[in-house]
Short mmCIF file of N, CA and C in Angstrom, two decimals:
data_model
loop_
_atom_site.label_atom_id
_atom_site.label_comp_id
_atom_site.label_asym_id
_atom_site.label_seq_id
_atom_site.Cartn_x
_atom_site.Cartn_y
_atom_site.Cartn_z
N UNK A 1011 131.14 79.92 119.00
CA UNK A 1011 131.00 79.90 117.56
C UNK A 1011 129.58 79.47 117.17
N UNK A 1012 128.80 79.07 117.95
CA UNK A 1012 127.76 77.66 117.64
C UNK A 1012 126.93 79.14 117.75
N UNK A 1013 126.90 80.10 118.65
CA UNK A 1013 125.84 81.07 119.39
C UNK A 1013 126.00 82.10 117.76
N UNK A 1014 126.75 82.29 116.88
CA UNK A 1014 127.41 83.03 116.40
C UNK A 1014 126.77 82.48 115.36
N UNK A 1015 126.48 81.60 114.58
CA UNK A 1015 126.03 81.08 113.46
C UNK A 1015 124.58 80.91 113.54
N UNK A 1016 124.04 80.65 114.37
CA UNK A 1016 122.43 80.44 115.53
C UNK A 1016 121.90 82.12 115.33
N UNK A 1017 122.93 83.42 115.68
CA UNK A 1017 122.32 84.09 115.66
C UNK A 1017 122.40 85.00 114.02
N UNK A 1018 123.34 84.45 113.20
CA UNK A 1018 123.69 85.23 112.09
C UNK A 1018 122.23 84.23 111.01
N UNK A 1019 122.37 82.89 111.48
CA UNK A 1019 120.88 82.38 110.95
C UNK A 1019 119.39 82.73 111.03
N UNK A 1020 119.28 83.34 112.47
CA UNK A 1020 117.85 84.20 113.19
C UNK A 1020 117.70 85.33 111.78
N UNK A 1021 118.97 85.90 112.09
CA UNK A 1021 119.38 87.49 111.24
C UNK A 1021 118.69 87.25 109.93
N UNK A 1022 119.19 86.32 109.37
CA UNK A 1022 119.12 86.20 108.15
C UNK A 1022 117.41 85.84 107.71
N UNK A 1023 116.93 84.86 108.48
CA UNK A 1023 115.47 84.44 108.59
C UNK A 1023 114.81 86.05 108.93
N UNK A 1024 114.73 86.44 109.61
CA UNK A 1024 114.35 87.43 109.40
C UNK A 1024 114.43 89.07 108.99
N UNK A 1025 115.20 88.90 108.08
CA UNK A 1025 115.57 89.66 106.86
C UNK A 1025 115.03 89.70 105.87
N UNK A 1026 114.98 88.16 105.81
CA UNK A 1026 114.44 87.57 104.46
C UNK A 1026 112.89 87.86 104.59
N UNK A 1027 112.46 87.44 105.52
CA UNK A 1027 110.71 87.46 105.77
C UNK A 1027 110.28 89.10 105.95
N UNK A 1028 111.07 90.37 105.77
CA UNK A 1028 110.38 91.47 105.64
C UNK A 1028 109.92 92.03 104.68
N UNK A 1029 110.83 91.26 103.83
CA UNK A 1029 110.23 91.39 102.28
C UNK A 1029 108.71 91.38 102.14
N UNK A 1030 108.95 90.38 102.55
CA UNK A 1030 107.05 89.16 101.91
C UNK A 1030 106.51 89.59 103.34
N UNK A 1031 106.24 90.45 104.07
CA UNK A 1031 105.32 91.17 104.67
C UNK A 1031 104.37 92.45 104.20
N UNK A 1032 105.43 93.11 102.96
CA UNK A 1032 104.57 94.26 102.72
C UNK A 1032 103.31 93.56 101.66
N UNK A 1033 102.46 94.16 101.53
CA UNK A 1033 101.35 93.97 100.72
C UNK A 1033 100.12 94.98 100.54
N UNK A 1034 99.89 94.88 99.39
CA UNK A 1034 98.94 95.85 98.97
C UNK A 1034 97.67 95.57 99.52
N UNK A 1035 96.43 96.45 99.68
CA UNK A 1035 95.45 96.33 100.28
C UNK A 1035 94.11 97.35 99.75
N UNK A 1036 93.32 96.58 99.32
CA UNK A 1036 92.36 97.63 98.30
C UNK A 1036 91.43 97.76 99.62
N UNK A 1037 91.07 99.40 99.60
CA UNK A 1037 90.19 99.63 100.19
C UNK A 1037 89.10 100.37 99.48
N UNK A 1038 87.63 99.98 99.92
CA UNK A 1038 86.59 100.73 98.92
C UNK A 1038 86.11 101.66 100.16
N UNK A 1039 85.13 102.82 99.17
CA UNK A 1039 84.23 103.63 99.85
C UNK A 1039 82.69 103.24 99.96
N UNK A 1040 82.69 102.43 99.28
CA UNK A 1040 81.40 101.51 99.83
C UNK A 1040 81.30 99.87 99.78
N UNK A 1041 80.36 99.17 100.09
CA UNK A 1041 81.11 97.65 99.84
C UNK A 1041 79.65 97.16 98.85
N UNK A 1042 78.58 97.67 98.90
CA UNK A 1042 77.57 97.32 98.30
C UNK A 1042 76.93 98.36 97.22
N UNK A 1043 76.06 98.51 96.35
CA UNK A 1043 75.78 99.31 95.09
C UNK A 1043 74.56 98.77 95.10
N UNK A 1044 73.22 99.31 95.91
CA UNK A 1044 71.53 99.32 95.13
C UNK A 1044 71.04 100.49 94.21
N UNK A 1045 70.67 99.87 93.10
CA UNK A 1045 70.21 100.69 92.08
C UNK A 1045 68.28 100.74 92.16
N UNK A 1046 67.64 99.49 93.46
CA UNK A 1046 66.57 99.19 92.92
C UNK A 1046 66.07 98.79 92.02
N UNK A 1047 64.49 98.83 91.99
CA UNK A 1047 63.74 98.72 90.75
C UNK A 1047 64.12 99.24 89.29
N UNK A 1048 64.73 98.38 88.09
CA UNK A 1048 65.10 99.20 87.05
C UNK A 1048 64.27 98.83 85.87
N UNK A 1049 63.81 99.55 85.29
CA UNK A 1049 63.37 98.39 83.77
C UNK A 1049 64.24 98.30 83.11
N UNK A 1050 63.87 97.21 82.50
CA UNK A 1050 65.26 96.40 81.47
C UNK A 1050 65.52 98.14 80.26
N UNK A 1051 66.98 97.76 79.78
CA UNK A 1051 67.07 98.62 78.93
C UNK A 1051 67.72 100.37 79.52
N UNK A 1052 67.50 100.41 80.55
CA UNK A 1052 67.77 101.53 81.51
C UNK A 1052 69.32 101.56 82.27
N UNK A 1053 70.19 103.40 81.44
CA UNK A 1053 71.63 102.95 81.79
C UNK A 1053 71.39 103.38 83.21
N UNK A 1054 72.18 102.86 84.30
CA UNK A 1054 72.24 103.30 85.77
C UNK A 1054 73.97 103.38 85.76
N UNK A 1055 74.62 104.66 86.60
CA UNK A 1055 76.13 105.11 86.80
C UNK A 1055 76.21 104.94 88.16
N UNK A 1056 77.53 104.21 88.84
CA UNK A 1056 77.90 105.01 90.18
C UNK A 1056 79.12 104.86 90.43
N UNK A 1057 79.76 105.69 90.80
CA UNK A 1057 81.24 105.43 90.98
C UNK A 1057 81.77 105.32 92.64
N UNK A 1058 82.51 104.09 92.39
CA UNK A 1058 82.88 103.24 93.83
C UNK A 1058 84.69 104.11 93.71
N UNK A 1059 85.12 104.71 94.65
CA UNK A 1059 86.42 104.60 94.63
C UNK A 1059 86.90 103.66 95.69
N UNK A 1060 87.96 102.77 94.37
CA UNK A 1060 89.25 102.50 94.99
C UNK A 1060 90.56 102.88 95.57
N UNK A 1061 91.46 102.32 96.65
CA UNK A 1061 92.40 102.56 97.25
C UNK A 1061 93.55 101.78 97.48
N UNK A 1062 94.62 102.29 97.52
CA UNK A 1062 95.52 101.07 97.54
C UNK A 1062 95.89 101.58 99.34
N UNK A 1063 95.73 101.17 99.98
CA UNK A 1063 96.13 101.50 101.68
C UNK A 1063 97.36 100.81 101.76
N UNK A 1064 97.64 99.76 101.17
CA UNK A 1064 98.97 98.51 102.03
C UNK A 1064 100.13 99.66 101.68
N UNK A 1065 100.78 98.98 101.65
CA UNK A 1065 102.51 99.43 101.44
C UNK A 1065 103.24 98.63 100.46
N UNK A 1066 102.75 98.08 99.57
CA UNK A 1066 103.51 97.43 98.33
C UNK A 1066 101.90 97.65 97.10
N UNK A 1067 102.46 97.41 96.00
CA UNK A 1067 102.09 97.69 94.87
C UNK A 1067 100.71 96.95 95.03
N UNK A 1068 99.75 97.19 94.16
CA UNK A 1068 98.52 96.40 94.23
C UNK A 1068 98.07 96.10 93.04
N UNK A 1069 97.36 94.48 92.34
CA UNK A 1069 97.31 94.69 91.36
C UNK A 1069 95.71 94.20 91.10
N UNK A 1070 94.89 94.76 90.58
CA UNK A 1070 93.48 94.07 90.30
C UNK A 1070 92.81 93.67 89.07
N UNK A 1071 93.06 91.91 89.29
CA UNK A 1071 92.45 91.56 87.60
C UNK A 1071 90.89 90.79 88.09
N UNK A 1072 90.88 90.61 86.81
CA UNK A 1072 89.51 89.62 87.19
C UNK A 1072 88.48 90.33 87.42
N UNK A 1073 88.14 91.50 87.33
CA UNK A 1073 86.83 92.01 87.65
C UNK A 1073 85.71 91.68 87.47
N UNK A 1074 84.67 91.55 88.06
CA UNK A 1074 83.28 90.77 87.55
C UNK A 1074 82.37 91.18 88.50
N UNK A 1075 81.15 91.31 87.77
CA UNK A 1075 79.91 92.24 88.31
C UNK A 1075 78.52 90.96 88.96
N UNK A 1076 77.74 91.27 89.46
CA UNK A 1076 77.28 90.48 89.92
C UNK A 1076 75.15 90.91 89.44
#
């Protein structure tokens, strides 16, 4: 009985923990952006794509430029 509850407890522990394994995962196509020399006042464009690679939803706040 003891082996029986020991292993329906394992079961359960890891059941539970496959959940909270998946996770989202941003992947870029570049990791850095030089524009060079600019004078002030001058618009500069480039577009970085993002990716979601993981296997659960991904969410991105907070963005901020450097």
């Amino acid at each position: 009985m003891k082996r029986l509850i020991v292993a329906l407890l394992a079961g359960l522990t890891i059941a539970g923990a496959a959940p909270a394994m998946a996770a989202g995962k941003l992947s870029l196509d570049t990791t850095a952006v030089a524009f060079g020399t600019m004078k002030e006042g001058l618009v500069a464009e480039k577009v970085i794509t993002l990716s979601n690679t993981g296997d659960a939803p991904l969410r991105i706040a907070n963005v901020t430029t450097s």
